[in-house]
Short mmCIF file of C-alpha atoms and ligand atoms in Angstrom, two decimals:
data_model
loop_
_atom_site.label_atom_id
_atom_site.label_comp_id
_atom_site.label_asym_id
_atom_site.label_seq_id
_atom_site.Cartn_x
_atom_site.Cartn_y
_atom_site.Cartn_z
CA UNK A 1354 46.90 59.69 36.90
CA UNK A 1355 45.40 58.51 40.18
CA UNK A 1356 48.60 57.09 41.65
CA UNK A 1357 50.16 60.57 41.27
CA UNK A 1358 47.28 62.10 43.21
CA UNK A 1359 47.77 59.40 45.86
CA UNK A 1360 51.45 60.17 46.02
CA UNK A 1361 50.87 63.84 46.52
CA UNK A 1362 48.49 63.19 49.45
CA UNK A 1363 51.03 60.86 51.08
CA UNK A 1364 53.82 63.41 50.76
CA UNK A 1365 51.74 66.13 52.44
CA UNK A 1366 50.73 63.85 55.36
CA UNK A 1367 54.28 62.77 55.80
CA UNK A 1368 55.46 66.36 56.03
CA UNK A 1369 52.72 67.20 58.56
CA UNK A 1370 53.51 64.21 60.74
CA UNK A 1371 57.19 64.99 60.84
CA UNK A 1372 56.77 68.62 61.92
CA UNK A 1373 53.87 69.47 64.20
CA UNK A 1374 53.93 73.08 63.12
CA UNK A 1375 53.56 74.17 59.58
CA UNK A 1376 56.88 75.10 58.15
CA UNK A 1377 56.83 77.86 55.48
CA UNK A 1378 58.40 75.33 53.13
CA UNK A 1379 55.49 72.98 53.73
CA UNK A 1380 52.93 75.65 53.01
CA UNK A 1381 54.74 76.44 49.78
CA UNK A 1382 54.92 72.75 48.81
CA UNK A 1383 51.21 72.22 49.50
CA UNK A 1384 50.29 75.27 47.46
CA UNK A 1385 52.55 74.15 44.70
CA UNK A 1386 51.06 70.65 44.66
CA UNK A 1387 47.54 72.05 44.63
CA UNK A 1388 48.57 74.23 41.75
CA UNK A 1389 50.13 71.27 39.93
CA UNK A 1390 46.97 69.28 40.48
CA UNK A 1391 45.02 72.08 38.91
CA UNK A 1392 47.44 72.27 35.98
CA UNK A 1393 47.25 68.53 35.51
CA UNK A 1394 43.44 68.61 35.46
CA UNK A 1395 43.53 71.43 32.95
CA UNK A 1396 46.07 69.51 30.89
CA UNK A 1397 43.81 66.47 30.80
CA UNK A 1398 40.86 68.62 29.88
CA UNK A 1399 42.68 70.40 27.10
CA UNK A 1400 44.22 67.13 25.91
CA UNK A 1401 40.76 65.70 25.57
CA UNK A 1402 39.50 68.86 23.85
CA UNK A 1403 42.37 69.01 21.41
CA UNK A 1404 42.18 65.33 20.63
CA UNK A 1405 38.46 65.67 20.12
CA UNK A 1406 39.00 68.74 17.94
CA UNK A 1407 41.75 67.28 15.78
CA UNK A 1408 40.49 63.76 15.82
CA UNK A 1409 38.46 62.35 12.96
CA UNK A 1410 36.26 60.78 15.58
CA UNK A 1411 35.76 60.32 19.28
CA UNK A 1412 33.68 57.79 21.13
CA UNK A 1413 33.06 57.18 24.82
CA UNK A 1414 31.64 53.92 26.16
CA UNK A 1415 30.44 52.82 29.60
CA UNK A 1416 31.59 49.83 31.64
CA UNK A 1417 29.42 47.55 29.47
CA UNK A 1418 30.98 48.92 26.28
CA UNK A 1419 27.78 50.72 25.34
CA UNK A 1420 28.08 54.05 23.59
CA UNK A 1421 27.77 57.00 25.98
CA UNK A 1422 28.76 59.62 23.48
CA UNK A 1423 30.07 59.77 19.92
CA UNK A 1424 30.84 62.81 17.82
CA UNK A 1425 28.86 63.58 14.71
CA UNK A 1426 31.62 62.85 12.15
CA UNK A 1427 32.46 59.50 13.65
CA UNK A 1428 28.81 58.41 13.82
CA UNK A 1429 28.40 59.51 10.20
CA UNK A 1430 31.41 57.46 9.13
CA UNK A 1431 29.54 54.35 10.23
CA UNK A 1432 26.31 55.41 8.57
CA UNK A 1433 24.49 57.08 11.50
CA UNK A 1434 23.32 60.60 10.70
CA UNK A 1435 22.15 61.27 14.22
CA UNK A 1436 24.84 60.60 16.85
CA UNK A 1437 22.30 60.58 19.67
CA UNK A 1438 20.48 57.69 18.03
CA UNK A 1439 23.32 55.29 18.85
CA UNK A 1440 23.63 56.12 22.54
CA UNK A 1441 23.14 53.00 24.62
CA UNK A 1442 23.99 50.62 21.77
CA UNK A 1443 26.82 48.07 22.04
CA UNK A 1444 29.94 49.67 20.58
CA UNK A 1445 30.31 46.84 18.04
CA UNK A 1446 26.81 47.57 16.72
CA UNK A 1447 27.98 51.07 15.84
CA UNK A 1448 31.68 50.51 15.05
CA UNK A 1449 32.25 47.06 13.56
CA UNK A 1450 35.61 45.57 14.72
CA UNK A 1451 35.67 47.96 17.69
CA UNK A 1452 37.96 46.84 20.51
CA UNK A 1453 36.61 49.22 23.13
CA UNK A 1454 35.12 46.24 24.98
CA UNK A 1455 38.62 44.79 25.45
CA UNK A 1456 39.80 48.06 26.95
CA UNK A 1457 36.84 48.17 29.35
CA UNK A 1458 37.34 44.52 30.32
CA UNK A 1459 41.11 44.59 30.70
CA UNK A 1460 41.46 48.13 31.98
CA UNK A 1461 44.53 48.61 29.79
CA UNK A 1462 44.89 51.20 27.02
CA UNK A 1463 45.51 50.31 23.39
CA UNK A 1464 47.66 53.28 22.54
CA UNK A 1465 48.01 52.76 18.83
CA UNK A 1466 46.02 50.47 16.61
CA UNK A 1467 44.68 50.19 13.10
CA UNK A 1468 40.96 49.72 12.80
CA UNK A 1469 39.65 48.23 9.58
CA UNK A 1470 36.51 49.92 8.35
CA UNK A 1471 34.57 49.36 5.18
CA UNK A 1472 36.28 52.46 3.80
CA UNK A 1473 39.99 53.07 4.55
CA UNK A 1474 41.54 51.68 7.71
CA UNK A 1475 42.01 54.28 10.45
CA UNK A 1476 44.57 54.75 13.19
CA UNK A 1477 43.04 54.85 16.65
CA UNK A 1478 43.96 55.12 20.31
CA UNK A 1479 41.84 53.76 23.14
CA UNK A 1480 42.13 54.65 26.81
CA UNK A 1481 40.30 53.28 29.86
CA UNK A 1482 38.37 55.69 32.11
CA UNK A 1483 38.89 54.95 35.81
CA UNK A 1484 36.98 56.16 38.86
CA UNK A 1485 38.59 57.29 42.13
CA UNK A 1486 38.98 53.67 43.25
CA UNK A 1487 40.84 52.75 40.10
CA UNK A 1488 37.87 50.78 38.73
CA UNK A 1489 37.39 50.92 34.99
CA UNK A 1490 34.04 52.55 34.36
CA UNK A 1491 34.35 53.05 30.62
CA UNK A 1492 36.72 53.92 27.84
CA UNK A 1493 37.39 56.68 25.37
CA UNK A 1494 38.57 56.18 21.81
CA UNK A 1495 40.07 58.70 19.40
CA UNK A 1496 40.77 58.42 15.73
CA UNK A 1497 44.28 59.74 15.02
CA UNK A 1498 44.19 60.09 11.31
CA UNK A 1499 44.62 63.23 9.23
CA UNK A 1500 45.79 65.71 11.77
CA UNK A 1501 48.58 63.57 13.18
CA UNK A 1502 50.75 63.65 10.11
CA UNK A 1503 53.63 62.14 12.08
CA UNK A 1504 52.01 58.77 11.69
CA UNK A 1505 51.88 58.89 7.94
CA UNK A 1506 55.17 57.01 7.19
CA UNK A 1507 54.00 54.16 9.40
CA UNK A 1508 50.58 54.29 7.93
CA UNK A 1509 51.69 54.35 4.32
CA UNK A 1510 53.91 51.36 4.97
CA UNK A 1511 50.95 49.54 6.47
CA UNK A 1512 48.80 50.51 3.48
CA UNK A 1513 51.47 49.23 1.09
CA UNK A 1514 51.82 45.90 2.93
CA UNK A 1515 48.08 45.53 3.04
CA UNK A 1516 47.78 46.17 -0.70
CA UNK A 1517 50.51 43.60 -1.31
CA UNK A 1518 48.72 41.09 0.88
CA UNK A 1519 45.45 41.59 -0.97
CA UNK A 1520 47.08 41.15 -4.37
CA UNK A 1521 49.01 38.06 -3.19
CA UNK A 1522 45.79 36.54 -1.89
CA UNK A 1523 44.09 37.28 -5.18
CA UNK A 1524 46.81 35.67 -7.25
CA UNK A 1525 46.87 32.70 -4.91
CA UNK A 1526 43.15 32.27 -5.36
CA UNK A 1527 43.61 32.56 -9.11
CA UNK A 1528 46.30 29.87 -9.12
CA UNK A 1529 44.05 27.66 -7.03
CA UNK A 1530 41.15 28.21 -9.35
CA UNK A 1531 43.21 27.55 -12.44
CA UNK A 1532 44.64 24.36 -11.00
CA UNK A 1533 41.40 22.83 -9.92
CA UNK A 1534 38.84 24.26 -12.28
CA UNK A 1535 36.43 22.16 -14.28
CA UNK A 1536 38.43 22.97 -17.36
CA UNK A 1537 41.26 20.79 -16.07
CA UNK A 1538 38.90 17.81 -16.04
CA UNK A 1539 39.39 16.02 -19.31
CA UNK A 1540 36.52 14.25 -20.99
CA UNK A 1541 33.79 15.05 -23.47
CA UNK A 1542 32.02 11.69 -23.49
CA UNK A 1543 28.34 11.84 -22.55
CA UNK A 1544 29.16 10.25 -19.17
CA UNK A 1545 31.87 12.82 -18.39
CA UNK A 1546 29.71 15.74 -19.46
CA UNK A 1547 26.95 14.52 -17.17
CA UNK A 1548 29.37 14.27 -14.22
CA UNK A 1549 30.59 17.81 -14.89
CA UNK A 1550 27.01 19.07 -15.13
CA UNK A 1551 26.12 17.53 -11.77
CA UNK A 1552 29.34 18.80 -10.19
CA UNK A 1553 28.75 22.37 -11.44
CA UNK A 1554 25.29 22.23 -9.93
CA UNK A 1555 26.74 20.93 -6.65
CA UNK A 1556 29.19 23.86 -6.63
CA UNK A 1557 26.29 26.29 -6.54
CA UNK A 1558 24.53 24.53 -3.65
CA UNK A 1559 25.48 24.27 0.00
CA UNK A 1560 24.53 20.66 0.82
CA UNK A 1561 27.04 17.86 1.34
CA UNK A 1562 28.30 16.09 -1.77
CA UNK A 1563 29.00 12.37 -2.01
CA UNK A 1564 31.35 11.21 -4.77
CA UNK A 1565 31.19 7.50 -5.54
CA UNK A 1566 33.44 5.80 -8.05
CA UNK A 1567 36.17 3.24 -8.52
CA UNK A 1568 39.73 4.03 -7.58
CA UNK A 1569 41.49 6.48 -9.90
CA UNK A 1570 38.32 7.83 -11.55
CA UNK A 1571 39.06 11.40 -10.52
CA UNK A 1572 37.00 11.86 -7.37
CA UNK A 1573 39.63 14.00 -5.69
CA UNK A 1574 40.02 16.16 -8.78
CA UNK A 1575 36.28 16.62 -8.87
CA UNK A 1576 36.16 17.60 -5.19
CA UNK A 1577 38.74 20.32 -5.91
CA UNK A 1578 36.81 21.54 -8.93
CA UNK A 1579 33.56 21.74 -6.93
CA UNK A 1580 35.25 23.69 -4.16
CA UNK A 1581 36.99 25.96 -6.67
CA UNK A 1582 33.73 26.82 -8.39
CA UNK A 1583 31.79 27.30 -5.15
CA UNK A 1584 31.25 30.45 -3.14
CA UNK A 1585 33.87 29.10 -0.73
CA UNK A 1586 36.67 29.12 -3.30
CA UNK A 1587 38.69 31.75 -1.44
CA UNK A 1588 38.52 29.81 1.82
CA UNK A 1589 40.53 26.63 2.35
CA UNK A 1590 39.81 23.16 1.03
CA UNK A 1591 41.05 20.79 3.72
CA UNK A 1592 41.41 17.09 3.00
CA UNK A 1593 41.31 14.20 5.44
CA UNK A 1594 42.17 10.84 3.97
CA UNK A 1595 40.32 8.62 6.41
CA UNK A 1596 42.03 5.44 5.18
CA UNK A 1597 45.51 6.87 5.67
CA UNK A 1598 45.17 7.78 9.35
CA UNK A 1599 45.12 5.20 12.16
CA UNK A 1600 41.68 4.92 13.79
CA UNK A 1601 43.03 6.03 17.15
CA UNK A 1602 44.24 9.35 15.72
CA UNK A 1603 41.26 10.17 13.55
CA UNK A 1604 39.25 11.95 16.22
CA UNK A 1605 42.22 14.14 17.06
CA UNK A 1606 42.73 14.84 13.36
CA UNK A 1607 39.11 15.91 12.97
CA UNK A 1608 38.47 17.91 16.08
CA UNK A 1609 41.90 18.84 17.42
CA UNK A 1610 42.95 18.97 21.04
CA UNK A 1611 43.53 21.60 23.65
CA UNK A 1612 47.08 22.03 24.94
CA UNK A 1613 47.71 19.45 27.65
CA UNK A 1614 44.82 17.22 26.59
CA UNK A 1615 47.35 14.61 25.52
CA UNK A 1616 50.79 13.64 26.65
CA UNK A 1617 53.82 13.62 24.39
CA UNK A 1618 53.56 15.08 20.94
CA UNK A 1619 50.10 16.51 21.51
CA UNK A 1620 51.02 18.42 24.64
CA UNK A 1621 51.06 21.63 22.66
CA UNK A 1622 47.53 21.16 21.39
CA UNK A 1623 46.44 20.80 17.83
CA UNK A 1624 43.91 22.49 15.59
CA UNK A 1625 41.57 19.97 14.01
CA UNK A 1626 40.75 19.77 10.32
CA UNK A 1627 37.19 20.91 10.99
CA UNK A 1628 38.48 24.14 12.45
CA UNK A 1629 41.09 24.57 9.71
CA UNK A 1630 38.37 24.26 7.08
CA UNK A 1631 36.27 26.98 8.70
CA UNK A 1632 34.44 28.95 6.01
CA UNK A 1633 35.62 26.49 3.38
CA UNK A 1634 35.25 22.85 2.40
CA UNK A 1635 36.26 19.67 4.22
CA UNK A 1636 37.00 16.82 1.82
CA UNK A 1637 36.58 13.46 3.55
CA UNK A 1638 38.33 11.01 1.28
CA UNK A 1639 37.74 7.25 1.67
CA UNK A 1640 34.84 7.89 4.03
CA UNK A 1641 33.88 4.21 3.77
CA UNK A 1642 36.90 3.42 5.97
CA UNK A 1643 35.69 5.52 8.88
CA UNK A 1644 35.29 3.59 12.16
CA UNK A 1645 31.70 3.37 13.43
CA UNK A 1646 32.35 5.31 16.65
CA UNK A 1647 33.71 8.28 14.73
CA UNK A 1648 30.83 8.08 12.25
CA UNK A 1649 28.50 8.81 15.18
CA UNK A 1650 30.59 11.81 16.25
CA UNK A 1651 30.77 13.15 12.72
CA UNK A 1652 27.01 12.86 12.35
CA UNK A 1653 26.49 14.82 15.55
CA UNK A 1654 28.80 17.60 14.38
CA UNK A 1655 27.01 17.77 11.04
CA UNK A 1656 23.67 18.01 12.78
CA UNK A 1657 24.58 20.42 15.55
CA UNK A 1658 27.17 22.37 13.57
CA UNK A 1659 29.42 22.65 16.58
CA UNK A 1660 31.98 20.57 18.46
CA UNK A 1661 34.45 20.69 21.31
CA UNK A 1662 38.15 20.03 20.71
CA UNK A 1663 39.41 17.14 22.86
CA UNK A 1664 40.10 18.11 26.44
CA UNK A 1665 38.55 21.54 26.15
CA UNK A 1666 35.23 23.10 27.02
CA UNK A 1667 35.52 25.52 24.15
CA UNK A 1668 32.65 25.17 21.70
CA UNK A 1669 33.59 25.71 18.07
CA UNK A 1670 30.75 26.63 15.72
CA UNK A 1671 31.36 25.09 12.33
CA UNK A 1672 30.75 26.63 8.97
CA UNK A 1673 32.12 23.89 6.76
CA UNK A 1674 30.87 22.31 3.56
CA UNK A 1675 31.43 18.56 3.38
CA UNK A 1676 32.46 16.66 0.27
CA UNK A 1677 32.88 12.95 0.94
CA UNK A 1678 34.27 10.35 -1.44
CA UNK A 1679 34.79 6.64 -1.50
CA UNK A 1680 35.58 3.85 -3.88
CA UNK A 1681 33.83 1.40 -1.56
CA UNK A 1682 30.28 0.22 -2.18
CA UNK A 1683 28.73 2.44 0.48
CA UNK A 1684 25.14 1.11 0.25
CA UNK A 1685 26.56 -2.41 0.70
CA UNK A 1686 28.52 -1.25 3.77
CA UNK A 1687 25.28 0.22 5.14
CA UNK A 1688 23.49 -3.09 4.51
CA UNK A 1689 26.27 -4.94 6.36
CA UNK A 1690 26.05 -2.56 9.31
CA UNK A 1691 29.57 -1.25 8.71
CA UNK A 1692 28.43 2.25 7.78
CA UNK A 1693 25.73 4.13 9.69
CA UNK A 1694 22.60 4.54 7.61
CA UNK A 1695 21.82 7.93 9.20
CA UNK A 1696 25.26 9.29 8.25
CA UNK A 1697 24.90 7.84 4.76
CA UNK A 1698 21.61 9.68 4.25
CA UNK A 1699 23.06 12.86 5.70
CA UNK A 1700 25.96 12.78 3.23
CA UNK A 1701 24.02 11.45 0.29
CA UNK A 1702 22.21 14.69 -0.53
CA UNK A 1703 24.00 15.37 -3.78
CA UNK A 1704 25.42 12.08 -5.00
CA UNK A 1705 27.65 12.02 -8.04
CA UNK A 1706 28.66 8.68 -9.47
CA UNK A 1707 31.95 8.99 -11.31
CA UNK A 1708 31.94 6.34 -14.05
CA UNK A 1709 34.95 4.08 -14.63
CA UNK A 1710 37.15 4.76 -17.65
CA UNK A 1711 35.86 1.69 -19.53
CA UNK A 1712 32.41 3.33 -19.55
CA UNK A 1713 33.77 6.44 -21.26
CA UNK A 1714 35.94 5.08 -24.03
CA UNK A 1715 35.41 8.27 -26.01
CA UNK A 1716 37.58 10.07 -23.42
CA UNK A 1717 40.57 7.78 -23.68
CA UNK A 1718 42.26 9.46 -26.63
CA UNK A 1719 42.04 12.98 -25.14
CA UNK A 1720 43.05 11.66 -21.75
CA UNK A 1721 46.03 9.75 -23.16
CA UNK A 1722 47.25 12.77 -25.15
CA UNK A 1723 46.92 15.08 -22.18
CA UNK A 1724 49.03 12.66 -20.15
CA UNK A 1725 51.57 12.28 -22.98
CA UNK A 1726 51.88 16.04 -23.40
CA UNK A 1727 52.65 16.40 -19.71
CA UNK A 1728 55.13 13.53 -19.86
CA UNK A 1729 56.81 15.12 -22.88
CA UNK A 1730 57.35 18.33 -20.93
CA UNK A 1731 58.57 16.49 -17.84
CA UNK A 1732 60.94 14.18 -19.68
CA UNK A 1733 62.12 16.82 -22.14
CA UNK A 1734 61.13 14.55 -25.01
CA UNK A 1735 59.66 15.87 -28.20
CA UNK A 1736 56.04 15.41 -29.15
CA UNK A 1737 54.85 11.95 -28.13
CA UNK A 1738 52.49 10.18 -30.49
CA UNK A 1739 50.23 7.14 -30.20
CA UNK A 1740 49.85 4.80 -33.17
CA UNK A 1741 46.28 4.02 -34.16
CA UNK A 1742 46.65 0.42 -33.08
CA UNK A 1743 48.08 1.58 -29.74
CA UNK A 1744 44.91 3.56 -29.17
CA UNK A 1745 42.91 0.46 -29.99
CA UNK A 1746 44.87 -1.44 -27.35
CA UNK A 1747 44.08 1.27 -24.78
CA UNK A 1748 40.38 1.10 -25.65
CA UNK A 1749 40.32 -2.68 -25.43
CA UNK A 1750 41.49 -2.85 -21.83
CA UNK A 1751 39.23 -2.68 -18.73
CA UNK A 1752 41.37 -0.23 -16.69
CA UNK A 1753 40.52 -1.35 -13.15
CA UNK A 1754 42.78 1.45 -11.87
CA UNK A 1755 41.12 3.94 -14.23
CA UNK A 1756 42.81 7.24 -15.10
CA UNK A 1757 45.60 6.68 -12.58
CA UNK A 1758 46.43 3.33 -14.17
CA UNK A 1759 46.31 4.85 -17.65
CA UNK A 1760 48.79 7.49 -16.56
CA UNK A 1761 51.12 4.96 -14.95
CA UNK A 1762 50.98 2.71 -18.00
CA UNK A 1763 51.80 5.53 -20.40
CA UNK A 1764 54.54 6.76 -18.11
CA UNK A 1765 56.24 3.36 -18.14
CA UNK A 1766 55.79 3.00 -21.88
CA UNK A 1767 57.38 6.40 -22.49
CA UNK A 1768 60.23 5.81 -20.06
CA UNK A 1769 61.15 2.43 -21.41
CA UNK A 1770 60.73 2.98 -25.13
CA UNK A 1771 63.25 4.71 -27.36
CA UNK A 1772 60.82 6.04 -29.89
CA UNK A 1773 58.54 9.05 -29.65
CA UNK A 1774 55.87 6.99 -31.41
CA UNK A 1775 54.16 4.45 -29.19
CA UNK A 1776 52.82 1.45 -31.04
CA UNK A 1777 50.53 -1.31 -29.87
CA UNK A 1778 53.36 -3.77 -29.48
CA UNK A 1779 55.46 -1.65 -27.16
CA UNK A 1780 52.41 -0.56 -25.22
CA UNK A 1781 50.84 -3.95 -24.69
CA UNK A 1782 53.63 -5.20 -22.46
CA UNK A 1783 52.95 -2.44 -19.96
CA UNK A 1784 49.23 -2.94 -19.77
CA UNK A 1785 47.57 -4.81 -17.01
CA UNK A 1786 50.17 -6.43 -14.80
CA UNK A 1787 47.86 -9.45 -15.00
CA UNK A 1788 45.21 -7.56 -12.99
CA UNK A 1789 42.92 -6.26 -15.65
CA UNK A 1790 41.29 -8.01 -18.53
CA UNK A 1791 40.67 -6.90 -22.03
CA UNK A 1792 37.17 -5.62 -22.27
CA UNK A 1793 36.15 -8.29 -24.76
CA UNK A 1794 37.27 -11.01 -22.34
CA UNK A 1795 35.50 -9.38 -19.43
CA UNK A 1796 32.30 -9.10 -21.41
CA UNK A 1797 32.53 -12.57 -23.01
CA UNK A 1798 32.74 -11.02 -26.46
CA UNK A 1799 31.23 -13.37 -29.07
CA UNK A 1800 34.04 -12.36 -31.47
CA UNK A 1801 36.57 -14.12 -29.26
CA UNK A 1802 38.51 -16.73 -31.15
CA UNK A 1803 38.52 -20.21 -29.59
CA UNK A 1804 42.08 -19.72 -28.39
CA UNK A 1805 40.97 -16.62 -26.50
CA UNK A 1806 42.98 -14.12 -28.54
CA UNK A 1807 39.95 -11.84 -28.50
CA UNK A 1808 40.63 -10.27 -31.90
CA UNK A 1809 39.64 -6.65 -31.80
CA UNK A 1810 36.88 -5.90 -34.30
CA UNK A 1811 36.05 -2.31 -33.68
CA UNK A 1812 37.84 0.09 -33.99
CA UNK A 1813 40.24 -0.57 -36.05
CA UNK A 1814 41.19 -4.14 -36.99
CA UNK A 1815 44.12 -5.67 -35.19
CA UNK A 1816 46.35 -7.78 -37.39
CA UNK A 1817 46.39 -11.52 -36.80
CA UNK A 1818 50.16 -11.65 -36.10
CA UNK A 1819 49.91 -8.82 -33.60
CA UNK A 1820 46.97 -10.44 -31.85
CA UNK A 1821 48.80 -13.75 -31.59
CA UNK A 1822 51.86 -12.06 -30.13
CA UNK A 1823 49.62 -10.25 -27.61
CA UNK A 1824 48.07 -13.48 -26.59
CA UNK A 1825 51.41 -15.28 -26.33
CA UNK A 1826 52.84 -12.47 -24.25
CA UNK A 1827 49.93 -12.60 -21.80
CA UNK A 1828 49.95 -16.38 -21.72
CA UNK A 1829 53.66 -16.55 -20.92
CA UNK A 1830 53.50 -13.65 -18.44
CA UNK A 1831 50.76 -15.47 -16.56
CA UNK A 1832 52.69 -18.77 -16.63
CA UNK A 1833 55.74 -17.02 -15.23
CA UNK A 1834 53.67 -15.32 -12.54
CA UNK A 1835 52.17 -18.65 -11.45
CA UNK A 1836 55.66 -20.17 -11.35
CA UNK A 1837 56.84 -17.35 -9.13
CA UNK A 1838 59.10 -15.98 -11.90
CA UNK A 1839 61.10 -19.23 -12.29
CA UNK A 1840 61.65 -19.83 -16.00
CA UNK A 1841 62.51 -23.54 -15.67
CA UNK A 1842 59.41 -24.25 -13.59
CA UNK A 1843 57.16 -22.26 -15.93
CA UNK A 1844 58.57 -24.05 -18.98
CA UNK A 1845 57.89 -27.44 -17.36
CA UNK A 1846 54.36 -26.47 -16.41
CA UNK A 1847 53.34 -25.37 -19.90
CA UNK A 1848 55.23 -28.12 -21.70
CA UNK A 1849 57.76 -25.89 -23.45
CA UNK A 1850 61.51 -26.29 -23.75
CA UNK A 1851 63.37 -24.02 -21.36
CA UNK A 1852 65.54 -22.54 -24.15
CA UNK A 1853 62.46 -21.81 -26.28
CA UNK A 1854 60.80 -20.03 -23.36
CA UNK A 1855 63.91 -17.90 -22.85
CA UNK A 1856 63.91 -16.98 -26.57
CA UNK A 1857 60.24 -16.04 -26.50
CA UNK A 1858 60.71 -13.93 -23.34
CA UNK A 1859 63.41 -11.92 -25.08
CA UNK A 1860 61.52 -11.66 -28.37
CA UNK A 1861 58.30 -10.51 -26.74
CA UNK A 1862 60.05 -8.20 -24.25
CA UNK A 1863 58.51 -9.87 -21.19
CA UNK A 1864 59.72 -8.65 -17.80
CA UNK A 1865 60.77 -11.54 -15.58
N1 ATP B 2876 38.83 13.71 -15.83
C1 ATP B 2876 40.13 13.75 -15.59
N2 ATP B 2876 40.92 14.57 -16.28
C2 ATP B 2876 42.24 14.61 -16.04
N3 ATP B 2876 42.87 13.89 -15.13
C3 ATP B 2876 42.14 13.06 -14.40
C4 ATP B 2876 40.73 12.94 -14.60
N4 ATP B 2876 40.26 12.02 -13.74
C5 ATP B 2876 41.31 11.59 -13.04
N5 ATP B 2876 42.45 12.21 -13.43
C6 ATP B 2876 43.81 11.96 -12.91
O1 ATP B 2876 43.85 10.62 -12.46
C7 ATP B 2876 44.52 10.51 -11.23
C8 ATP B 2876 43.60 9.92 -10.19
O2 ATP B 2876 42.60 10.85 -9.88
P1 ATP B 2876 42.04 11.04 -8.39
O3 ATP B 2876 43.14 10.93 -7.41
O4 ATP B 2876 41.21 12.25 -8.39
O5 ATP B 2876 41.14 9.74 -8.31
P2 ATP B 2876 40.29 9.17 -7.11
O6 ATP B 2876 38.96 8.81 -7.67
O7 ATP B 2876 40.35 10.11 -5.98
O8 ATP B 2876 41.07 7.83 -6.77
P3 ATP B 2876 41.15 7.02 -5.38
O9 ATP B 2876 39.79 6.47 -5.10
O10 ATP B 2876 42.15 5.95 -5.66
O11 ATP B 2876 41.62 7.99 -4.35
C9 ATP B 2876 45.01 11.88 -10.88
O12 ATP B 2876 46.33 12.00 -11.33
C10 ATP B 2876 44.12 12.78 -11.68
O13 ATP B 2876 44.78 13.96 -11.99
MG1 MG B 2877 41.18 9.86 -4.04
#
């Protein structure tokens, strides 16, 4: 508006300077402009009055975005019965999500916007108020809602999209919950029930969780279940696998970098995992592999609950729940000075030890069948069944790779066998890869026969012939491994004819 006023003054001066005497035309122009100025002022006044009249709400703020005036209806919408009571308050204290401060700061109008309120969203317009020097001295906001019916197609489309977004988010959260809930954790042994009890408790609390357990015991699954059952379930669960990222990139991965902080790929800047996990959970997998320098930085962030992305002076407040996991012996790493004791104590508030599979034999059958059912679906096979003696073989093994190894073993057995029934004989050749031992060997079982066959006593009896074949298979597999897979060399080393060894390899189904 002001530039027009300025223009009109310039025109008049120009006319005067050009003709010393007042020309009748000039008098007419001046009168006309004065009249126009009057009309314009009236127009502004009536515009304000009509907007205020038709508007669901009007608010005026000063240059500090404090409320100067608000109409009764609008104040009431935000729970203030007396509109005068809010005068002088910051606009955000009265109208949550208000953007009047942006208008005051930037001096630019926001002509059409949707303001979310705790009832329906409303359509608003916000205009700066300028003084004669063009300085922004405040702003005025109107709610354009019921009376401006012209907006309704736009608004109903927005409402529809918003409803769709809400329902998509809900179903996404449901899928997430279903996928990672405690119910997907298999195991009813006393040890598994205890882990689930502790994890459910951890889900209700806010402190960091430390999951300790051998590889493949289900630590990651547990971290998902804890997040999914926590109050943060609708916010993201962000995972950093510390062991999988080179030390030099870990800091960037955690805290991100401002654009230009790095050359090359990072020129654009990167949001760190801490920031991505805002409001949710950050799962630090293989925390035992974290370099000492970064341990110190992590500890500081956990204590101060804020950090600065690399190359920035922006401070990010963190609201992140930490779940850390490792298969390493963390107390031993602390004792060796490879893991900071202070960080260990900070993380070790709720410690859950996930027991290895060999300590929860009662789970093996359910676990194996759950894996087989999934494999049956994936491979399109019919129902897959384990013979009783096959189950005994599974229970007799130490499973150093735990559930993951069990799954891999069953997968190979299913892929490479023709039958839908898996018996001990076909299973045994896939167990162990020479890494694990049978439990009875590992424990020095007194029932071991002198030749080390380790006849299974309980449960159920293994037949002598089967046990001998098992032993022979393992014995020959080991001999072949030591000989680097060369049959002739292996035969010579164990004092067996080469042809006999070949026959036994075929008969026992040994992979060479
Ligand atoms: N209780 C369980 N019920 C069902 N599946 C499980 C269970 N525990 C583990 N698994 C399965 O075993 C595999 C290994 O689990 P997960 O990756 O969670 O182990 P981890 O302890 O994180 O292992 P690592 O230390 O090697 O990372 C996954 O496929 C997982 O789905
Ligand atoms: Mg893991």
